[in-house]
PDB file of C-alpha atoms and ligand atoms in Angstrom:
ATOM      1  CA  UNK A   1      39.965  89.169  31.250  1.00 33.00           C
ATOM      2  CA  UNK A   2      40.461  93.017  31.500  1.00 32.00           C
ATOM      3  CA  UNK A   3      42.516  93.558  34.650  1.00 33.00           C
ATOM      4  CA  UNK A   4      45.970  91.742  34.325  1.00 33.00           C
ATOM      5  CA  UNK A   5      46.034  92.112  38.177  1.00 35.00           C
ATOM      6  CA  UNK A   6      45.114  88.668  39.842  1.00 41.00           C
ATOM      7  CA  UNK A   7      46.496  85.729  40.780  1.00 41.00           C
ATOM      8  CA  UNK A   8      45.387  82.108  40.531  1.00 47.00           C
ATOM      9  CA  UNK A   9      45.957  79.135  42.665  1.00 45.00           C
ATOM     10  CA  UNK A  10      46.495  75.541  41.103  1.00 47.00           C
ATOM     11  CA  UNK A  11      45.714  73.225  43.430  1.00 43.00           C
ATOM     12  CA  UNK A  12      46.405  70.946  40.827  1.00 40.00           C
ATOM     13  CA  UNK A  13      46.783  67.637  42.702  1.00 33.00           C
ATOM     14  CA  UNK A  14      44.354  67.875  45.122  1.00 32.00           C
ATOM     15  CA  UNK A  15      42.241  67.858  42.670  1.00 33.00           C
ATOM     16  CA  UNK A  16      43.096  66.641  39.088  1.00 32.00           C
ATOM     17  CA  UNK A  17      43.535  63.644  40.339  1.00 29.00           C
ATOM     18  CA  UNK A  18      40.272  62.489  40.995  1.00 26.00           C
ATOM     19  CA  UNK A  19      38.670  65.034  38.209  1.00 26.00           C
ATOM     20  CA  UNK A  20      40.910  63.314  34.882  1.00 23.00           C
ATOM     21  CA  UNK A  21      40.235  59.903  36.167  1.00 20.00           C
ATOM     22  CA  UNK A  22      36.862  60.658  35.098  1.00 21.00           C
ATOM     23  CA  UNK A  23      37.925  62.619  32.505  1.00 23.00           C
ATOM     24  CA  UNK A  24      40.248  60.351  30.567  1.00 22.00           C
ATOM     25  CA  UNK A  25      37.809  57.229  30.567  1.00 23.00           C
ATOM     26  CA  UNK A  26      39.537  54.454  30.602  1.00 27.00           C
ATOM     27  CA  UNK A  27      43.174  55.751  30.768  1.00 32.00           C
ATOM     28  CA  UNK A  28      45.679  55.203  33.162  1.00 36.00           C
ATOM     29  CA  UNK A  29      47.549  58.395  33.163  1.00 38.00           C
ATOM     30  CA  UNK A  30      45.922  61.400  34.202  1.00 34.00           C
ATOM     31  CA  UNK A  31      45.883  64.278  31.450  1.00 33.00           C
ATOM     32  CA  UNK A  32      45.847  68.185  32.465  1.00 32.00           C
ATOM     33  CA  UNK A  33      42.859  70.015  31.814  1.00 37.00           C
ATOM     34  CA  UNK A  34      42.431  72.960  29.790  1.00 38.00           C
ATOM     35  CA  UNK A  35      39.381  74.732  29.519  1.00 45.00           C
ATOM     36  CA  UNK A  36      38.024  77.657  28.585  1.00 49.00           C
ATOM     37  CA  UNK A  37      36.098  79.835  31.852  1.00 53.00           C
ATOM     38  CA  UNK A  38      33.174  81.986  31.821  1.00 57.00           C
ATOM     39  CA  UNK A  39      32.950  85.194  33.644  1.00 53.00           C
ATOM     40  CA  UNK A  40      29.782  85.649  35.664  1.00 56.00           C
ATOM     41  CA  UNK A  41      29.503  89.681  35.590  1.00 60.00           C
ATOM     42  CA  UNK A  42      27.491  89.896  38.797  1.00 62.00           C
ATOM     43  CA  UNK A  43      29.560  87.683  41.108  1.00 52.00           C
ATOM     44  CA  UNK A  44      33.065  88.211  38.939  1.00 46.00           C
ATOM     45  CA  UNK A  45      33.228  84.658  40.052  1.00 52.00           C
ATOM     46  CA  UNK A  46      34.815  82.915  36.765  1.00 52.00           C
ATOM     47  CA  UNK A  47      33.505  79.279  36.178  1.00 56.00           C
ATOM     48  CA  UNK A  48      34.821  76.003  33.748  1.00 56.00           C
ATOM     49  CA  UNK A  49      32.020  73.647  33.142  1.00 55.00           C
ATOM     50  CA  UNK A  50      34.068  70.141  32.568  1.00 53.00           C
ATOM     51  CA  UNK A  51      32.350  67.467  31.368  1.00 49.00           C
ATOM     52  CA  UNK A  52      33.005  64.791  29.076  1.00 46.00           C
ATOM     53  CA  UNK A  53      30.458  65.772  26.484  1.00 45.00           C
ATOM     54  CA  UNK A  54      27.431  66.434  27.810  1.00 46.00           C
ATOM     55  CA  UNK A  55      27.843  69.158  30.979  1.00 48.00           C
ATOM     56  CA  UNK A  56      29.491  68.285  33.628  1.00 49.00           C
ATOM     57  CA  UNK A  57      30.469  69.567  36.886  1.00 51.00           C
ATOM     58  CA  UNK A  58      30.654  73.314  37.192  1.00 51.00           C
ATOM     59  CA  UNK A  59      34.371  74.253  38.740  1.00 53.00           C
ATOM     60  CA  UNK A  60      34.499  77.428  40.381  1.00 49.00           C
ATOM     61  CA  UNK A  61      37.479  79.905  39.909  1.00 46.00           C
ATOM     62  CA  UNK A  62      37.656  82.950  42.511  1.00 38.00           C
ATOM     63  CA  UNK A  63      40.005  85.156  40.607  1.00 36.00           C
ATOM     64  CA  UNK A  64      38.464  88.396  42.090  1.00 33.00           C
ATOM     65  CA  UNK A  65      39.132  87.289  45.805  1.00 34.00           C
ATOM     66  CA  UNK A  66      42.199  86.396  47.216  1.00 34.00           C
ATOM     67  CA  UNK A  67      42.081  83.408  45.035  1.00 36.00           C
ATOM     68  CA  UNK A  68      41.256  79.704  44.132  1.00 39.00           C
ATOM     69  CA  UNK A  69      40.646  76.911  42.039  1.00 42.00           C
ATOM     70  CA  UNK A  70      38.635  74.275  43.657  1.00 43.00           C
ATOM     71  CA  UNK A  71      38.684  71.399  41.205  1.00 43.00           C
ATOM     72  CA  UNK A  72      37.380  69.062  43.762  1.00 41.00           C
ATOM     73  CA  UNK A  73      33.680  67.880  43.636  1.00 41.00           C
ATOM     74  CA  UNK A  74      31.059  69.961  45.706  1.00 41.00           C
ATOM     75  CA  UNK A  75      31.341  71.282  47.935  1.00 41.00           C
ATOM     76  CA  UNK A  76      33.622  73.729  46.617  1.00 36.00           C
ATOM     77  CA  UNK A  77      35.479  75.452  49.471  1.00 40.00           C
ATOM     78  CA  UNK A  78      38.647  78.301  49.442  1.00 40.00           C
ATOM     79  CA  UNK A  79      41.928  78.179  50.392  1.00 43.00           C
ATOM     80  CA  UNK A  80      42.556  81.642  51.889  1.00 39.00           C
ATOM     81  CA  UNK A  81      46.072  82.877  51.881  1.00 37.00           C
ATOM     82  CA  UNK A  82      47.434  82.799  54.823  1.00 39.00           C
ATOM     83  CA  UNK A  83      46.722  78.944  55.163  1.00 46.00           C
ATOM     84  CA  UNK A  84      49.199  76.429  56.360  1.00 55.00           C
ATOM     85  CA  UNK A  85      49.439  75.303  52.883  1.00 59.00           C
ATOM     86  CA  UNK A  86      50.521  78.500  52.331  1.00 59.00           C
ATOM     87  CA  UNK A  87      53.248  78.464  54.322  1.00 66.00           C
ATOM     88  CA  UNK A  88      55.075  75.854  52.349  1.00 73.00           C
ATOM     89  CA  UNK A  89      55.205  77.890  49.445  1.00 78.00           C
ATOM     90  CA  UNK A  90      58.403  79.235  47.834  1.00 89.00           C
ATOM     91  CA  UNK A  91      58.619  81.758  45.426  1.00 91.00           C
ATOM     92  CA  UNK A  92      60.974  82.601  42.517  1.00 95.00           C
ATOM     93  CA  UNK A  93      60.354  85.369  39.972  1.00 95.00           C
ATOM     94  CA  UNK A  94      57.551  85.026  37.177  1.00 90.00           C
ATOM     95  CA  UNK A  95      58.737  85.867  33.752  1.00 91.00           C
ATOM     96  CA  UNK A  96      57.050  86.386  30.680  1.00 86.00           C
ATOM     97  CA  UNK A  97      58.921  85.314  26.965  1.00 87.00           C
ATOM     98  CA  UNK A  98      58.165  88.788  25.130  1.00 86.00           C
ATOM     99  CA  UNK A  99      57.465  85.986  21.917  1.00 88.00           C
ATOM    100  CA  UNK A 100      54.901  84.268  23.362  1.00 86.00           C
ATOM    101  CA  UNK A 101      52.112  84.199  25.620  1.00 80.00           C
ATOM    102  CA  UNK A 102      53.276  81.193  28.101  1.00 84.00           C
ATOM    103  CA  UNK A 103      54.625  81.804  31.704  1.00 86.00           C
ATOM    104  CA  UNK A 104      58.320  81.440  32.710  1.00 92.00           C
ATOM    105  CA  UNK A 105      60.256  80.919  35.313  1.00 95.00           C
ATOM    106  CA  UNK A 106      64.001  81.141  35.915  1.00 96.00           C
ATOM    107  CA  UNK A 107      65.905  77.796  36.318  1.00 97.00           C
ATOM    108  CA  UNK A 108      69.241  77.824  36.480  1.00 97.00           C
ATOM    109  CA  UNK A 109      70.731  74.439  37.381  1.00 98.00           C
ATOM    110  CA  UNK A 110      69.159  70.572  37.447  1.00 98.00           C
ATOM    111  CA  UNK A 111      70.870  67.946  39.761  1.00 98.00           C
ATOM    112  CA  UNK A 112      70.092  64.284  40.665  1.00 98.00           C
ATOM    113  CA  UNK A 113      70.271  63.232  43.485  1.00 96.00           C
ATOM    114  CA  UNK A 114      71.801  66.536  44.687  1.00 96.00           C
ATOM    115  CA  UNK A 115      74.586  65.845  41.818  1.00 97.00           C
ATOM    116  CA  UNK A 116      74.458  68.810  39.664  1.00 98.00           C
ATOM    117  CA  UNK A 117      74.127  67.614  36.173  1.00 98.00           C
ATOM    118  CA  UNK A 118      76.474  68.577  33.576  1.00 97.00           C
ATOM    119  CA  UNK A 119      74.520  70.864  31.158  1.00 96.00           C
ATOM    120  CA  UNK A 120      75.797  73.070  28.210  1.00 91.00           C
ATOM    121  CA  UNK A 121      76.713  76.511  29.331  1.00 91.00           C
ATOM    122  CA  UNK A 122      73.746  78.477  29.125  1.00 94.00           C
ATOM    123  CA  UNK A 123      71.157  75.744  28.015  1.00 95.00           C
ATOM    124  CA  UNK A 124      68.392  76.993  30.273  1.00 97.00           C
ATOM    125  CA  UNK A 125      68.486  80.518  29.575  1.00 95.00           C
ATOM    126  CA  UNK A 126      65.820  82.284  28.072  1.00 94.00           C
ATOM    127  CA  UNK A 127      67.037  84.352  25.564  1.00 91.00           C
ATOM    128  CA  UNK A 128      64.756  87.861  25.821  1.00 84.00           C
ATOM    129  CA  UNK A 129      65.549  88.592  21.834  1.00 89.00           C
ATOM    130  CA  UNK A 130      64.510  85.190  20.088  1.00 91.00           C
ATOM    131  CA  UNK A 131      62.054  84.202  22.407  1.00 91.00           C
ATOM    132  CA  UNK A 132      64.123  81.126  23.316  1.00 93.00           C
ATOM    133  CA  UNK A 133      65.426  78.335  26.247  1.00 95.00           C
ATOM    134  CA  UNK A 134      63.856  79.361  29.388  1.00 95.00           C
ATOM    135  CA  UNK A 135      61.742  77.279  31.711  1.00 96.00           C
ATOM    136  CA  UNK A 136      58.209  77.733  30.853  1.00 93.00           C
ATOM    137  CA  UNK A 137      54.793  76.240  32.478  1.00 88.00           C
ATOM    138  CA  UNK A 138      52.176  74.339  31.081  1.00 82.00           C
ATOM    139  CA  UNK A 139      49.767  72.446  32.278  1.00 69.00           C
ATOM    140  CA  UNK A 140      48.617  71.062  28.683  1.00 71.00           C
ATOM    141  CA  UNK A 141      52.429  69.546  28.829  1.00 79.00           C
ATOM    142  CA  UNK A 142      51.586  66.317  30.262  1.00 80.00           C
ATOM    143  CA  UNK A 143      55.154  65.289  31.650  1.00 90.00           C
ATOM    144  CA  UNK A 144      57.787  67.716  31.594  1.00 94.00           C
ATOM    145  CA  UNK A 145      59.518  68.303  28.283  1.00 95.00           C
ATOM    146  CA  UNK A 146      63.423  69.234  28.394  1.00 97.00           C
ATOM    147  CA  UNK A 147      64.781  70.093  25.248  1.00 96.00           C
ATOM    148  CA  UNK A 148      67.232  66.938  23.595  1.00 95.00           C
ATOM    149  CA  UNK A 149      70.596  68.685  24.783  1.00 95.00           C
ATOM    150  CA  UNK A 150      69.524  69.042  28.281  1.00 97.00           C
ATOM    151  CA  UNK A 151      66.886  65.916  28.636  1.00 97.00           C
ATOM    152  CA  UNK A 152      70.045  63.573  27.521  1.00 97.00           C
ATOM    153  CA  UNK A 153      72.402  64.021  30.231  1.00 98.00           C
ATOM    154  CA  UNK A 154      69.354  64.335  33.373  1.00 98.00           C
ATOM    155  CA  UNK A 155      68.053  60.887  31.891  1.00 98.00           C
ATOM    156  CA  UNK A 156      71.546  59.724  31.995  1.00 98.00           C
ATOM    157  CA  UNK A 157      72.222  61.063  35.292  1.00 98.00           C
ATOM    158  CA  UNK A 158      69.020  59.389  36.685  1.00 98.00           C
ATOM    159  CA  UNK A 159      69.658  56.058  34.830  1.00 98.00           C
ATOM    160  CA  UNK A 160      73.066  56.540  36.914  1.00 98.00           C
ATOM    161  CA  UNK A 161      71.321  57.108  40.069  1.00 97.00           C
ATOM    162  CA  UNK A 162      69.169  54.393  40.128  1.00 97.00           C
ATOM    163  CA  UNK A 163      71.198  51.541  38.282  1.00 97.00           C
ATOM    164  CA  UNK A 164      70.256  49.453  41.546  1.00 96.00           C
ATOM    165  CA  UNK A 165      66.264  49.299  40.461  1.00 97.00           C
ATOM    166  CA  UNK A 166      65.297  46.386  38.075  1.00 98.00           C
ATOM    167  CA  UNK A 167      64.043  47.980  34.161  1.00 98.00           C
ATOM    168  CA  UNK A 168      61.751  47.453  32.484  1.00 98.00           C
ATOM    169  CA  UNK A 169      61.135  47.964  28.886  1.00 97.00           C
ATOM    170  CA  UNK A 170      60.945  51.546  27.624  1.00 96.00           C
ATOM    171  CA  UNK A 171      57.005  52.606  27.330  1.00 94.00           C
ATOM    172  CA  UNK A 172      56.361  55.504  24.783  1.00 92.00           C
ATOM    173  CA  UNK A 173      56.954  58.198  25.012  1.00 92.00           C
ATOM    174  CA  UNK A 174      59.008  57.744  28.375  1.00 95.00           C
ATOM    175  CA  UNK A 175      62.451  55.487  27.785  1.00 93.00           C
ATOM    176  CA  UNK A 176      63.790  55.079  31.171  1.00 98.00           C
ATOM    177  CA  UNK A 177      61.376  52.353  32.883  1.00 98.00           C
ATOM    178  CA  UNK A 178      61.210  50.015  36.208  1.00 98.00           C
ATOM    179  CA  UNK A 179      59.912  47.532  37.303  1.00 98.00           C
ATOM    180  CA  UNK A 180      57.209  48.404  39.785  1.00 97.00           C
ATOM    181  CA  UNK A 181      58.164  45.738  42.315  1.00 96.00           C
ATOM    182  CA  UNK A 182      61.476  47.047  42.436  1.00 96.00           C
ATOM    183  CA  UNK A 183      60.609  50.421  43.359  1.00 96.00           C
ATOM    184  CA  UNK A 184      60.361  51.150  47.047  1.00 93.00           C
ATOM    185  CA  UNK A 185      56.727  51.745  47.813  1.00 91.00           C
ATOM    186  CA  UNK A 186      56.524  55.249  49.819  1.00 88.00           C
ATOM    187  CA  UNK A 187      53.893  57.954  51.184  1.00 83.00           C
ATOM    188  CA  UNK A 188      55.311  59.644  48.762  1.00 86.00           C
ATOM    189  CA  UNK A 189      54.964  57.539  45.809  1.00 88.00           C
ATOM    190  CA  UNK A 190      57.712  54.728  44.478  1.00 93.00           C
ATOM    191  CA  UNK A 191      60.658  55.909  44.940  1.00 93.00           C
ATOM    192  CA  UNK A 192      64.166  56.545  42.600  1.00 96.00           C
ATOM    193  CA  UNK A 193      65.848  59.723  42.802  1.00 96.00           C
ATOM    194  CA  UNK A 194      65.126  62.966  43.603  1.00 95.00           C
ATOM    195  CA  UNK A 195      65.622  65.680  40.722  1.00 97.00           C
ATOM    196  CA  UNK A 196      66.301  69.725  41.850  1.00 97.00           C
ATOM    197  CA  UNK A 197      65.190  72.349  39.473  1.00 97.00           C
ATOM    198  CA  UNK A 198      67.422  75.199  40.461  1.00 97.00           C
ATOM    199  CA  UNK A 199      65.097  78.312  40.171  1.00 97.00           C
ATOM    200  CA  UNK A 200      66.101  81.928  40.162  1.00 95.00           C
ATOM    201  CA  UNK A 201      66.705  83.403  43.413  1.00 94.00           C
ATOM    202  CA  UNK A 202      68.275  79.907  44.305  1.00 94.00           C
ATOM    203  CA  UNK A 203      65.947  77.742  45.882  1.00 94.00           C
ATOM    204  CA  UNK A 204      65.216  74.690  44.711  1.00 96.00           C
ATOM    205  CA  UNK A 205      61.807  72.764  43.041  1.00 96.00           C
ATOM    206  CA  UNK A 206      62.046  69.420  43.831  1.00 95.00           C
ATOM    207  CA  UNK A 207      60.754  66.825  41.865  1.00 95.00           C
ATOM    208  CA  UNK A 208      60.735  63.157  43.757  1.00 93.00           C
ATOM    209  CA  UNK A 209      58.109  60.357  44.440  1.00 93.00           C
ATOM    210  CA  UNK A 210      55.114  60.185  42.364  1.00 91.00           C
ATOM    211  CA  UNK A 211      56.466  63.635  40.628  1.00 92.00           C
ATOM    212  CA  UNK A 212      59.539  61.962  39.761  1.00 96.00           C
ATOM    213  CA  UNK A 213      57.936  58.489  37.977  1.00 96.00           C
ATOM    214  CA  UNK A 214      54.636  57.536  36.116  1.00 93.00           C
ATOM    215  CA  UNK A 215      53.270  54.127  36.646  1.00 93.00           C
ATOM    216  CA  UNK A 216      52.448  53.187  32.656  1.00 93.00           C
ATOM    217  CA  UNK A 217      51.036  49.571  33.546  1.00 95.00           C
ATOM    218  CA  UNK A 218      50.603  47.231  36.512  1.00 95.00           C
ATOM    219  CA  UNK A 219      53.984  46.529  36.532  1.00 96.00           C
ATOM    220  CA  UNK A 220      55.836  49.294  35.279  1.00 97.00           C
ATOM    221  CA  UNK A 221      56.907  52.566  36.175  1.00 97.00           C
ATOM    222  CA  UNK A 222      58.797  54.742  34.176  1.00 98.00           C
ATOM    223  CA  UNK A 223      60.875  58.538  34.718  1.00 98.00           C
ATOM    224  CA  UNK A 224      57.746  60.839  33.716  1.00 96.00           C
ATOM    225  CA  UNK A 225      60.386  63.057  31.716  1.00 97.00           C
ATOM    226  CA  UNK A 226      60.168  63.349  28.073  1.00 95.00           C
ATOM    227  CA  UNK A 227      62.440  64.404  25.126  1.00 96.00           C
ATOM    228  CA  UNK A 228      61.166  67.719  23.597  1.00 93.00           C
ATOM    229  CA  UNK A 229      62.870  66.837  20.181  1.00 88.00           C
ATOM    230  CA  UNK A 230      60.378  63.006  20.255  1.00 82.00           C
ATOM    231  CA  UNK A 231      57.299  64.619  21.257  1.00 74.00           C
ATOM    232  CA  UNK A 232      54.980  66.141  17.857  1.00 69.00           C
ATOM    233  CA  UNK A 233      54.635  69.277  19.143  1.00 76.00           C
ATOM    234  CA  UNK A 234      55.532  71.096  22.235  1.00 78.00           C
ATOM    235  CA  UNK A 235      52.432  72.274  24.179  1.00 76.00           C
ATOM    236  CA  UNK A 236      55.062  76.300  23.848  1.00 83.00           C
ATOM    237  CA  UNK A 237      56.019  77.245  21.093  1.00 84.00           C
ATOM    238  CA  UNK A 238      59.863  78.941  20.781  1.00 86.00           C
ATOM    239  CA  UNK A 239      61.659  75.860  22.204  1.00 90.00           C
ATOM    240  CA  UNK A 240      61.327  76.033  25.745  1.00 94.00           C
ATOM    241  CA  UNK A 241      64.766  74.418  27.509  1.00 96.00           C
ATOM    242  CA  UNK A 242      62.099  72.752  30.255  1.00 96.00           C
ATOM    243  CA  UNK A 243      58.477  72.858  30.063  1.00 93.00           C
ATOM    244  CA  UNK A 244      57.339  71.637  33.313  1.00 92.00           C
ATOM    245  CA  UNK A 245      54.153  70.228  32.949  1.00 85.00           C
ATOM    246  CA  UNK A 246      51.379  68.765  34.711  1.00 79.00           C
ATOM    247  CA  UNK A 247      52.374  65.210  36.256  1.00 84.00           C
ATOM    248  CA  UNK A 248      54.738  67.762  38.046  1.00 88.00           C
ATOM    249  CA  UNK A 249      52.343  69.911  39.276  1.00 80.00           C
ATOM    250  CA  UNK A 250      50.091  67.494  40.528  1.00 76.00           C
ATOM    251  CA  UNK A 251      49.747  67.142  44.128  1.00 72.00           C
ATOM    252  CA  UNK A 252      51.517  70.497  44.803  1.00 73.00           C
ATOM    253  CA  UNK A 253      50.277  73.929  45.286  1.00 71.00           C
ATOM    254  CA  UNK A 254      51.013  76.261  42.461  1.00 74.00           C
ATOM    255  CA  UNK A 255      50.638  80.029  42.347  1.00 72.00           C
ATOM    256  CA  UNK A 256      50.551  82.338  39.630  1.00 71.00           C
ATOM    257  CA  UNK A 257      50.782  85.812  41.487  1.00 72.00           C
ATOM    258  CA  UNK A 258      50.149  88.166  38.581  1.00 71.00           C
ATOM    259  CA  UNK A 259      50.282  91.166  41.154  1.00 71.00           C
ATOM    260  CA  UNK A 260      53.683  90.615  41.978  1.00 80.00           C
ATOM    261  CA  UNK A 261      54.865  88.610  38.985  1.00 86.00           C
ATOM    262  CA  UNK A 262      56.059  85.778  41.282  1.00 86.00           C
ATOM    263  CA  UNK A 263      55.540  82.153  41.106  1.00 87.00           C
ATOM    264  CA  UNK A 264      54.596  80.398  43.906  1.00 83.00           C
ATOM    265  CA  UNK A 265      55.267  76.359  44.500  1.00 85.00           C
ATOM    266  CA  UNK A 266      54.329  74.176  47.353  1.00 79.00           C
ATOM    267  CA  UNK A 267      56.884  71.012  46.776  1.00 81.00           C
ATOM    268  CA  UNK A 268      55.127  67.880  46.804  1.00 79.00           C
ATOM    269  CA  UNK A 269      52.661  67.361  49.266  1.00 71.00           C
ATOM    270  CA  UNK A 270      51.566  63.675  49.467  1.00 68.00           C
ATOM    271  CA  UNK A 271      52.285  62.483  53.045  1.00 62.00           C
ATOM    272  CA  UNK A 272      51.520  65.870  54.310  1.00 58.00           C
ATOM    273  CA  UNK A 273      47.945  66.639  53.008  1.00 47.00           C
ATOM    274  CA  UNK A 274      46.962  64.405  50.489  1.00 40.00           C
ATOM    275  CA  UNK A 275      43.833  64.662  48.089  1.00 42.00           C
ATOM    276  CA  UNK A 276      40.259  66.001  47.558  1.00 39.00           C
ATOM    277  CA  UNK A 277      39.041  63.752  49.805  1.00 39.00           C
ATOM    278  CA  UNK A 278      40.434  64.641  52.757  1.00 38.00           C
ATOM    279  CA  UNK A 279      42.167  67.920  51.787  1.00 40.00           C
ATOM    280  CA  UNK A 280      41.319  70.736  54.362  1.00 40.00           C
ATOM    281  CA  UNK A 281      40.799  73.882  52.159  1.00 37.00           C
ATOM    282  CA  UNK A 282      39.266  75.719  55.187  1.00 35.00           C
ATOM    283  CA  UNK A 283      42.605  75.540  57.004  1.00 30.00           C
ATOM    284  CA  UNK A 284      42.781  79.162  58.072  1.00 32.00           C
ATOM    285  CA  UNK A 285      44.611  79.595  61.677  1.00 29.00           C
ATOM    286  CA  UNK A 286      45.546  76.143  62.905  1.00 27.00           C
TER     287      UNK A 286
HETATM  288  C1  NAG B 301      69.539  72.976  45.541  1.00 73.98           C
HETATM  289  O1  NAG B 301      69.931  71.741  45.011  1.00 73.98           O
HETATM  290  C2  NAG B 301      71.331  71.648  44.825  1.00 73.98           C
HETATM  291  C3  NAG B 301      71.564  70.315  44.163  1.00 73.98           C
HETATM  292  O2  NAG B 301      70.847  69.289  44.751  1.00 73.98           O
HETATM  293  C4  NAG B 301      72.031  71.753  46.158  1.00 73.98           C
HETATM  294  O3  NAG B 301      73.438  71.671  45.973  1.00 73.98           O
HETATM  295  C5  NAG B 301      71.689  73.090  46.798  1.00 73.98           C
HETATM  296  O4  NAG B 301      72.246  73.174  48.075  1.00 73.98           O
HETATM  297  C6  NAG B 301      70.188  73.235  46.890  1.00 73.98           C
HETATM  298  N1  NAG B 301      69.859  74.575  47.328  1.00 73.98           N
HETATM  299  C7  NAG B 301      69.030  74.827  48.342  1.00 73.98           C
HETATM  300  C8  NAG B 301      68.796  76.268  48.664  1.00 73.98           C
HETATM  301  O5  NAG B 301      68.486  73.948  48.981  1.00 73.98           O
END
């Protein structure tokens, strides 16, 4: 890509969903997708054939416009800016780690259940001469990844939280699990306990419902956190203090404004929008 001024649009939800079902035959949990675009010179429109094997359905990416991903089935449509999905959107500062290539952002504080958890002083700072700690983004991260020192004490505080809800046994590579039947059943997803990601700037990601838990099997459910220090090898390299990853981005809007080096996140929306389906990506003026 030859202008580093754009900005993309995951609509990650909306649309992985449906998309990895189909992807990851047979598996329960749905798995990010990375893949490698085209640029078509004469439309700049930049296109990701997915497919598993043979070719597949062509996803168009509108980098050159004011943005999009559509990874929903045809018909492919735009969400303009502007939108009411739009609106929802909160920003904090986009950083780059001067060691690697991977996207940043600023996170200064994680609570449960609006209890701040205690953390080492300056565990999630990104330190600008090694390249390390930080929050970083990745969508080839399946579940987020906090680093042992911090993941510890937020599994403990959630354990805490939600010592009322039945366990289950621990399911690789997660080791907090419920039992489903437990869990109350919301629009949201099941529900335990809400965890804040204190971002830069103050405001606060928060990460509750289906963003919060995985459902491993038909009767389990587990806290779709993992420790960095159990899994092979981080998806960023330079030891990350949080990589948030996919499950977490699902079914929120996620903006990567390269113009203004912001990042740009919606909160879950489940309950308020929903899926491909029925997802209105026309919304303009409402
Ligand atoms: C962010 O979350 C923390 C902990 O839950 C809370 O104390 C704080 O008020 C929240 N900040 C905002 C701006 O909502």
């Amino acid at each position: 890509m030859s202008s580093s001024s754009y900005k993309i649009a995951l609509a990650l939800s909306l649309m992985a969903a449906p998309l990895l079902c189909a992807l990851a035959a047979g598996g329960d949990q749905h798995r990010p997708v990375l893949t490698r675009l085209a640029k078509d010179p004469s439309t700049s429109l930049y296109t990701a054939s997915v497919g598993n094997g043979g070719p597949g359905p062509q996803l168009v990416l509108d980098l050159a416009g004011s943005l999009v991903w559509t990874t929903c089935m045809p018909p492919y449509r735009l969400i303009p800016c502007g939108g009411s999905v739009s609106d929802r959107l909160r920003y904090t500062a986009l950083l780059k780690n001067p060691k690697n290539t991977a996207y940043y952002i600023g996170v200064t504080g994680v609570a449960v259940n609006n209890v701040q958890v205690p953390l080492p002083p300056g565990a999630l700072s990104l330190s600008a001469r090694q390249g390390t700690g930080g929050g970083a983004l990745s969508t080839a991260t399946p579940y987020t990844a906090l680093r042992s020192d911090i993941y510890r004490p937020v599994r403990d505080a959630f354990a805490e939280a939600t010592s009322g809800f039945a366990r289950a046994p621990a399911t690789k590579p997660f080791d907090l699990c419920y039992q489903k039947s437990a869990l109350p059943s919301t629009r949201i997803g099941l529900y335990t306990a809400s965890i804040d990601l204190t971002l830069a700037g103050g405001q606060n990601w928060t990460i509750v419902g289906s963003s919060a838990v995985v459902e491993v099997s038909q009767d389990a459910a587990c806290l779709a956190f993992v420790d960095m220090g159990t899994t092979a090898t981080p998806a960023v390299d330079h030891s990350p203090a949080v990589i948030i990853g996919g499950h977490q981005m699902e079914d929120n809007l996620v903006v990567f404004d390269l113009e203004k080096w912001q990042f740009g996140y919606s909160g879950l929306l489940l309950g308020t929008m929903t899926r491909c389906g029925n997802f209105d990506f026309s919304m303009g003026s409402h």
